[in-house]
Coordinates of C-alpha atoms in Angstrom, one line a residue:
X21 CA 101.6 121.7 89.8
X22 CA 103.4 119.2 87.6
X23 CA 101.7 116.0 87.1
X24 CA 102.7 113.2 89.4
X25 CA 105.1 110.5 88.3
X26 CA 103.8 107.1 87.9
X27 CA 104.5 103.4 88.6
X28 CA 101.3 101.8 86.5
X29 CA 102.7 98.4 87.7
X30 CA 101.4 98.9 91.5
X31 CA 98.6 101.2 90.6
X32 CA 95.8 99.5 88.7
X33 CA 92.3 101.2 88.6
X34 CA 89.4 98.6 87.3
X35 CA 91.1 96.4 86.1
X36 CA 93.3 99.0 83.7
X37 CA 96.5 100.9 84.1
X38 CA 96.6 104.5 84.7
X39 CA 99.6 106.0 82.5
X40 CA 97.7 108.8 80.9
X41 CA 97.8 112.2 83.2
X42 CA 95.3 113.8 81.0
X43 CA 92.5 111.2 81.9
X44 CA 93.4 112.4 85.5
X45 CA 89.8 113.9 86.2
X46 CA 88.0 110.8 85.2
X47 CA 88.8 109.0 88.0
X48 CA 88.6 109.9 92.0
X49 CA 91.9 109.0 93.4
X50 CA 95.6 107.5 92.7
X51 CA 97.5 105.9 95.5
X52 CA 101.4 105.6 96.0
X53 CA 102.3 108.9 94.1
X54 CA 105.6 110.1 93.7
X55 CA 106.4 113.8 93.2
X56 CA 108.5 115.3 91.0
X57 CA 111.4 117.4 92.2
X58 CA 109.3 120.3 90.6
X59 CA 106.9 119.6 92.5
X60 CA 108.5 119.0 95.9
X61 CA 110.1 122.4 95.0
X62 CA 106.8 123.7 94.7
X63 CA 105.9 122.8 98.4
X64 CA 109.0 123.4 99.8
X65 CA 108.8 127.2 98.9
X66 CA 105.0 127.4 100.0
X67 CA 105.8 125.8 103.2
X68 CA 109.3 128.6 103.3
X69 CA 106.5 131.3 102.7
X70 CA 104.1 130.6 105.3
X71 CA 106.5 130.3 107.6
X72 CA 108.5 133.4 107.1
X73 CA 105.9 135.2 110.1
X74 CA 106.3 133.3 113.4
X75 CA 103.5 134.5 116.1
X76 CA 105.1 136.1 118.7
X77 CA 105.8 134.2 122.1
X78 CA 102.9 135.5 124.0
X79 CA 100.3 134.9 121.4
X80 CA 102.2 131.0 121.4
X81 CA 102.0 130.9 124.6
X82 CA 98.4 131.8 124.9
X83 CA 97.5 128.9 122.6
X84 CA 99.4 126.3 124.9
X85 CA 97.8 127.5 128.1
X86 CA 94.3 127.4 126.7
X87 CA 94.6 124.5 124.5
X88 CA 91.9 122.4 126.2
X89 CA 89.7 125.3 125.8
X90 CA 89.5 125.2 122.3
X91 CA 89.6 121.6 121.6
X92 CA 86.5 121.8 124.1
X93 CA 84.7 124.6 121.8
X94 CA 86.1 122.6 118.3
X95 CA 83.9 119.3 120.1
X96 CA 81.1 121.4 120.6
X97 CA 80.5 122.9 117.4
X98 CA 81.3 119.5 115.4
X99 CA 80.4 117.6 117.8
X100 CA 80.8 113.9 116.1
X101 CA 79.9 115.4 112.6
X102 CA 83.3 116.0 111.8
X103 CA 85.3 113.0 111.5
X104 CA 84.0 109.8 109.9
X105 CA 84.4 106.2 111.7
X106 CA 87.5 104.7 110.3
X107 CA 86.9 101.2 109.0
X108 CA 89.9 100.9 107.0
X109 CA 91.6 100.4 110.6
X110 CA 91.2 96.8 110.2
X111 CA 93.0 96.6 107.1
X112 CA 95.8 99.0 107.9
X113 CA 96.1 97.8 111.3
X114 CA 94.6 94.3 111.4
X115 CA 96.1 93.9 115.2
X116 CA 92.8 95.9 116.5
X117 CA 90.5 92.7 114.1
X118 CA 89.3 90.1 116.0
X119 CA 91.2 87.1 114.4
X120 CA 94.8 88.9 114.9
X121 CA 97.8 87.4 113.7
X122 CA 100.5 89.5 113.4
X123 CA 103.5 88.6 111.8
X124 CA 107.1 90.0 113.1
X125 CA 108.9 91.3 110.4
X126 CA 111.5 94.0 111.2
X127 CA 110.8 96.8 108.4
X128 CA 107.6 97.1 106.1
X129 CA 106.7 98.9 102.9
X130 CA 104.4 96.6 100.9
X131 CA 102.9 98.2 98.1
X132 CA 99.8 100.3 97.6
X133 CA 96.8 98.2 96.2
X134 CA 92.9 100.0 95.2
X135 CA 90.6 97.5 96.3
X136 CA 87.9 99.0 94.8
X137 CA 86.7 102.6 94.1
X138 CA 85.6 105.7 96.1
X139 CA 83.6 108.2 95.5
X140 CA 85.4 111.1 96.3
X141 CA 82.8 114.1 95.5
X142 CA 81.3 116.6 97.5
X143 CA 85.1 116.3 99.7
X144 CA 85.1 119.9 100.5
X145 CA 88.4 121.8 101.4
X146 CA 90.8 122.8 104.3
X147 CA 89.6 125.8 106.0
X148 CA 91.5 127.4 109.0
X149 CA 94.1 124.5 108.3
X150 CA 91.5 122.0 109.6
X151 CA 91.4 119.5 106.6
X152 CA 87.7 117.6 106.6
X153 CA 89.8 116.0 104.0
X154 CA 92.0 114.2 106.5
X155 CA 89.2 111.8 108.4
X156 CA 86.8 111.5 105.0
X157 CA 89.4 110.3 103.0
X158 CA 90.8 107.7 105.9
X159 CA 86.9 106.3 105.5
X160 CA 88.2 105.7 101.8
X161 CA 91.4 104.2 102.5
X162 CA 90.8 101.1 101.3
X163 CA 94.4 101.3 99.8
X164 CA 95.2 97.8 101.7
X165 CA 98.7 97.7 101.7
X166 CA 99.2 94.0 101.3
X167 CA 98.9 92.5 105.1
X168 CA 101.2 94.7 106.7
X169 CA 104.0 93.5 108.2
X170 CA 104.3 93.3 112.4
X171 CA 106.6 92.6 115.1
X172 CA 93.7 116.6 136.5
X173 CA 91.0 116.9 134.8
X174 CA 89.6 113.2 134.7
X175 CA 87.5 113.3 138.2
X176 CA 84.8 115.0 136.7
X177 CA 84.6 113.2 133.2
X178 CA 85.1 110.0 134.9
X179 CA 82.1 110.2 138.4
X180 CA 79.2 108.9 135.6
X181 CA 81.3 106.2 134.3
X182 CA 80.6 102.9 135.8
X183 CA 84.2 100.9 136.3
X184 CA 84.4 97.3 135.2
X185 CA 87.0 96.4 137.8
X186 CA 87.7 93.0 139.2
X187 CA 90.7 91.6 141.3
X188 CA 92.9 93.2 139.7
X189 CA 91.8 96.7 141.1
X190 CA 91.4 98.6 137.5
X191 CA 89.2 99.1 134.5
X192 CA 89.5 96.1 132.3
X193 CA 92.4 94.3 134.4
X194 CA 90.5 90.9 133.9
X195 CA 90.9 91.4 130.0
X196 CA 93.4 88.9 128.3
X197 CA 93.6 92.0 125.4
X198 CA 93.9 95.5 126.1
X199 CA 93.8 98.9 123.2
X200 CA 94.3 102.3 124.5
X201 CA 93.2 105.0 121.5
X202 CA 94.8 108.1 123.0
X203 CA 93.2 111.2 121.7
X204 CA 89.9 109.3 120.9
X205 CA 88.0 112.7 119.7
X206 CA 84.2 111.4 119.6
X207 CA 84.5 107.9 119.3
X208 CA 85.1 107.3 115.5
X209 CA 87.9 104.9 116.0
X210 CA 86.7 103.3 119.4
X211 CA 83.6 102.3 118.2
X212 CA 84.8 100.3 115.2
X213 CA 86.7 98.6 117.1
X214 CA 83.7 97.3 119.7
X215 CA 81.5 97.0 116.7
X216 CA 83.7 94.3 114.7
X217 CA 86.2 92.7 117.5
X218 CA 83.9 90.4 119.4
X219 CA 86.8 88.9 121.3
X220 CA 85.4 87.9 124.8
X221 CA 88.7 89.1 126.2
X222 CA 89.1 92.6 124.5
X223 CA 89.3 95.6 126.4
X224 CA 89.5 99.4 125.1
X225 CA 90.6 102.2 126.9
X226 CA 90.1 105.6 124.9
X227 CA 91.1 109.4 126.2
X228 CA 91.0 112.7 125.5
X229 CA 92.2 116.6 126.2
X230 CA 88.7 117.3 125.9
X231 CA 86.2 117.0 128.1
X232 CA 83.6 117.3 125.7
X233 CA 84.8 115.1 123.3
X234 CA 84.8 112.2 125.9
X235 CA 81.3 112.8 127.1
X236 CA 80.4 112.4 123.5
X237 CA 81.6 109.1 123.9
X238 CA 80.1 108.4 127.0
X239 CA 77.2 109.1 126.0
X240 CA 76.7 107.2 122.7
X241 CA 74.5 104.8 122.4
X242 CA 77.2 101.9 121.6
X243 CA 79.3 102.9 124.8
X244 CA 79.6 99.6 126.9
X245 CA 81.2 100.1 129.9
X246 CA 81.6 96.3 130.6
X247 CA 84.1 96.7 127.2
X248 CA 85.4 100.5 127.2
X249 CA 86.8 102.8 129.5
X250 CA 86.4 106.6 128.4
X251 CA 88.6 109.1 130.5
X252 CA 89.7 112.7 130.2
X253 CA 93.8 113.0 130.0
X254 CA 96.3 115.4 129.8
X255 CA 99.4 113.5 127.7
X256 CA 101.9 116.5 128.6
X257 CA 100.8 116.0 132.2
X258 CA 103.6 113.4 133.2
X259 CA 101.4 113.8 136.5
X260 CA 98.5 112.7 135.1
X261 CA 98.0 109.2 135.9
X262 CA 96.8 106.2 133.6
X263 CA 93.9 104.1 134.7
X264 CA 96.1 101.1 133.6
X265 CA 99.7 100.3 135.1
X266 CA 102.7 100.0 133.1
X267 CA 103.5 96.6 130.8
X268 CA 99.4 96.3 130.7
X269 CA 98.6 97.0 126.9
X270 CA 99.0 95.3 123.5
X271 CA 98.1 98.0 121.4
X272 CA 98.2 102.1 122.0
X273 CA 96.6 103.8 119.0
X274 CA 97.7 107.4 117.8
X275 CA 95.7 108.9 114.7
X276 CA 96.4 112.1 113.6
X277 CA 96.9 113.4 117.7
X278 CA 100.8 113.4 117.8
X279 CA 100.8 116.2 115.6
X280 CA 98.8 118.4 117.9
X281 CA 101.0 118.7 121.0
X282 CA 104.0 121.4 120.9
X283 CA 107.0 119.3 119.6
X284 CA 109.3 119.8 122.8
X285 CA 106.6 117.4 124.4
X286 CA 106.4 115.1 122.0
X287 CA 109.2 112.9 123.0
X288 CA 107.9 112.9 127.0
X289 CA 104.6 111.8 125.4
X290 CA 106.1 108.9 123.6
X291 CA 108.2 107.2 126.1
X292 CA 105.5 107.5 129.0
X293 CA 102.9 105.5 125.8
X294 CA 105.6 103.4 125.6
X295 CA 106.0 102.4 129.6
X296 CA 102.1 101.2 129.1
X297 CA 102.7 98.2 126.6
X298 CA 103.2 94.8 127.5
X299 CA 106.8 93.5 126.0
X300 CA 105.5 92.6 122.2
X301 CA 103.0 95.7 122.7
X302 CA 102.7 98.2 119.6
X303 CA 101.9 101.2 118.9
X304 CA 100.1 102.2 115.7
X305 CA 100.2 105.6 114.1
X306 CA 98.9 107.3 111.7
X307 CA 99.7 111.4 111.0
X308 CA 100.6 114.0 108.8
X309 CA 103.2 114.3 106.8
X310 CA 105.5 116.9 105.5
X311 CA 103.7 119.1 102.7
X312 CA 100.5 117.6 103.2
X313 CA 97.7 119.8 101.7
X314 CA 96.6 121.1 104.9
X315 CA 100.0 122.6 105.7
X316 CA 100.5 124.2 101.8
X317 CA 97.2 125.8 102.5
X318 CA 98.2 127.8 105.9
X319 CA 98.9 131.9 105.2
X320 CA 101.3 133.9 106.4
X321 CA 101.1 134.7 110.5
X322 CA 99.7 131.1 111.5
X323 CA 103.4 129.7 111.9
X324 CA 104.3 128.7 115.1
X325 CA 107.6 127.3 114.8
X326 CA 108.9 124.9 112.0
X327 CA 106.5 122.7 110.6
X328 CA 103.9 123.8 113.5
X329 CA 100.9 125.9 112.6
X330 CA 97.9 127.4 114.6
X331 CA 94.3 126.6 112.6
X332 CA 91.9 129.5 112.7
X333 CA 90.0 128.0 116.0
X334 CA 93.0 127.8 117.7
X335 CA 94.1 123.9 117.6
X336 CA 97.6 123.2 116.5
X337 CA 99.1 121.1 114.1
X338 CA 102.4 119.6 112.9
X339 CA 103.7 118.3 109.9
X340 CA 106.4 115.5 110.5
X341 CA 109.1 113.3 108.3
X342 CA 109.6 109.2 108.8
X343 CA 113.0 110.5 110.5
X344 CA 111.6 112.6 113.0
X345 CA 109.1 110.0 114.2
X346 CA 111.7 107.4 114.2
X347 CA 113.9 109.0 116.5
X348 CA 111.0 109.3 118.7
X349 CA 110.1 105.8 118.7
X350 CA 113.4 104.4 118.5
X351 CA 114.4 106.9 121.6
X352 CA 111.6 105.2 123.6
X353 CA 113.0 102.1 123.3
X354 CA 110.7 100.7 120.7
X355 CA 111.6 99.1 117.6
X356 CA 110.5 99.8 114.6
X357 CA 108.0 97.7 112.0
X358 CA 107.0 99.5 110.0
X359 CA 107.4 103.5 109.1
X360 CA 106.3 104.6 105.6
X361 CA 104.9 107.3 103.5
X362 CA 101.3 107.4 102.0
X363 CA 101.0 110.0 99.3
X364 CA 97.8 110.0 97.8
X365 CA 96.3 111.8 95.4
X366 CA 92.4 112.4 95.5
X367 CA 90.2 114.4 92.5
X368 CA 87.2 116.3 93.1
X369 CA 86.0 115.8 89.2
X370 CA 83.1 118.3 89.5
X371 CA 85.6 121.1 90.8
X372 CA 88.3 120.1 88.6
X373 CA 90.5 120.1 91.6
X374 CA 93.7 117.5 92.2
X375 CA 94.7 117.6 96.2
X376 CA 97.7 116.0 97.3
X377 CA 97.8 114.7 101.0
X378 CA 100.8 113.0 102.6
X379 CA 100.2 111.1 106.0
X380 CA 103.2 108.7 107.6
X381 CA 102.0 105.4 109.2
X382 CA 104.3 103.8 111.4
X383 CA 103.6 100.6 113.8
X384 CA 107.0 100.1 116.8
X385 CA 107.2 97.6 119.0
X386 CA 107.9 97.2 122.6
X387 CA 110.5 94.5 122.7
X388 CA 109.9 91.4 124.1
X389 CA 111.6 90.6 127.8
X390 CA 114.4 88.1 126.5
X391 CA 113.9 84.5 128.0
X392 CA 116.6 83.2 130.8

């Protein structure tokens, strides 16, 4: 694969440029990268090739119906070993930091910054499509990207949890701020959160599909019920109910679990997140991109439909554009703040091995009621 074009400018590393591709294995990782039309080529045809098999219906439908199941078994095998806690939240998304002062802008795309090195050894690789690169390399995004710019099932999972409710009649509904992390797997964005925003009045609400996955939280030792509320929750369910109302939230959270529900229920999912925020409410994002790694790496027979493939334990995964997620939002109602591209490039130097990933991070904004 050809070597990626440069802008030293906005890429400095220790102080020094890096304009020379063949010192590429010296260092761990470049930020901001653009491909050459080569290489875009390149994906495009490995993405044409995987796809050219499409499981038949029955096999995709047998993946819907028992998708709980194996997000269930994924949570017991990994249980929280899998995904790292992601501290670069509070840099990407400073509204989830304690002193939050968000400013309004309508469009961000400030440039990509190292503030210091990472160690990117010992990575590993994508297997079955599942990339461990995608939550231990979001530990080392420390790419701050200059402040960014702002504007059932659950009965069971929920008996053992004790309910902070007051007056108002629902977990949390004295808080003066309130975060919802939908798809919360075991904790490792949750927990950040509770561990560095001290704010007296913050609240945070986390779900999951599965059932394991939110007894893991439950269960660890920095779950605070008097702060978090852990439930089980179907998104596709429009049934399903919230244990918030409408126009209660400032913040829903969305990492990398957009991208696993079948796109025809995407945009349901969206608008009903949407309903939950307060006017001036966000919602952050972060997810893959088209011809991230993990989607080059799929075979033949794992295609679902466009862009959508089925990992070898049976959770699914898409691969989106900025278009495609702004015509979500935007179709919502929301507006957006900020939609943009990360393509990074990270180095394993003892493997001699360059792996491009792509994630989109978007932030839209419920807007505010206008004033009479």
């Amino acid at each position: 694969m050809a070597a990626p074009k440069q802008t030293p400018q906005r890429r400095p590393f220790g102080g020094r440029f890096l304009t020379d591709p063949a010192r590429l294995f010296q260092h761990n990782a470049w930020d901001n990268v653009e491909w050459s039309e080569e290489q875009e080529a390149s994906a495009r045809s490995k993405v044409q090739e995987n796809s050219s098999q499409l499981l038949p219906q029955d096999k995709q439908e047998e993946y819907e119906v028992n998708a709980k199941r194996y997000w269930d078994d994924f949570y017991k095998i990994h249980e929280n070993g899998f995904f790292k806690d992601r501290h670069w939240l509070f840099t990407e998304f400073p509204e989830l930091a304690p002193n939050r002062n968000p400013k309004h802008n309508r469009d961000s795309a400030p440039g990509y910054g190292n503030t210091g090195e990472s160690d990117q050894e010992g990575l590993g690789s994508c297997e079955n499509g599942h990339c461990s690169l995608e939550t231990r390399a979001e530990n080392q995004l420390k790419l701050l990207k200059g402040t960014p710019e702002i504007c059932t099932e659950e009965g069971a999972a929920q008996e053992d949890t004790e309910l902070s409710q007051s007056g108002g009649g629902y977990p949390g509904s004295s808080a003066s701020y309130r975060i919802l992390e939908v798809g919360c797997g075991a904790g490792n964005s949750v927990f950040p959160i509770l561990q560095t925003n001290n704010d007296p009045g913050l609240f945070v609400y986390c779900c999951d599909f599965s059932t394991t996955a939110v007894d893991l939280v439950q269960n660890n030792a920095e779950y605070d019920s008097s702060r978090c509320f852990a439930f089980v929750h179907d998104l596709c369910n429009d049934q399903s109910p919230f244990p918030m109302p409408d126009e209660s939230l400032d913040v829903v959270i969305l990492i990398f679990v957009l991208s696993a529900i079948l796109p025809e229920k995407m945009q349901g999912v969206v608008s009903r997140l949407s309903r939950l925020l307060k006017p001036g409410g966000v919602i952050l994002l972060r997810d893959y991109g088209r011809y991230d790694l993990a989607q080059l790496r799929f075979k033949k027979g794992q295609c679902l439909s466009d862009n959508f493939y089925v990992r070898g334990d049976g959770t699914r995964v898409y691969f989106f554009t900025q278009d495609e997620l702004d015509d979500l939002f935007t179709t919502a109602g929301l507006e957006k703040i900020q939609n943009l591209v990360d393509r990074r490039l990270q180095v394993n130097r003892g493997k001699q091995m360059t792996m491009y990933r792509v994630w989109i991070q978007c932030k839209y904004c419920r807007p505010a009621a206008p004033q009479l």
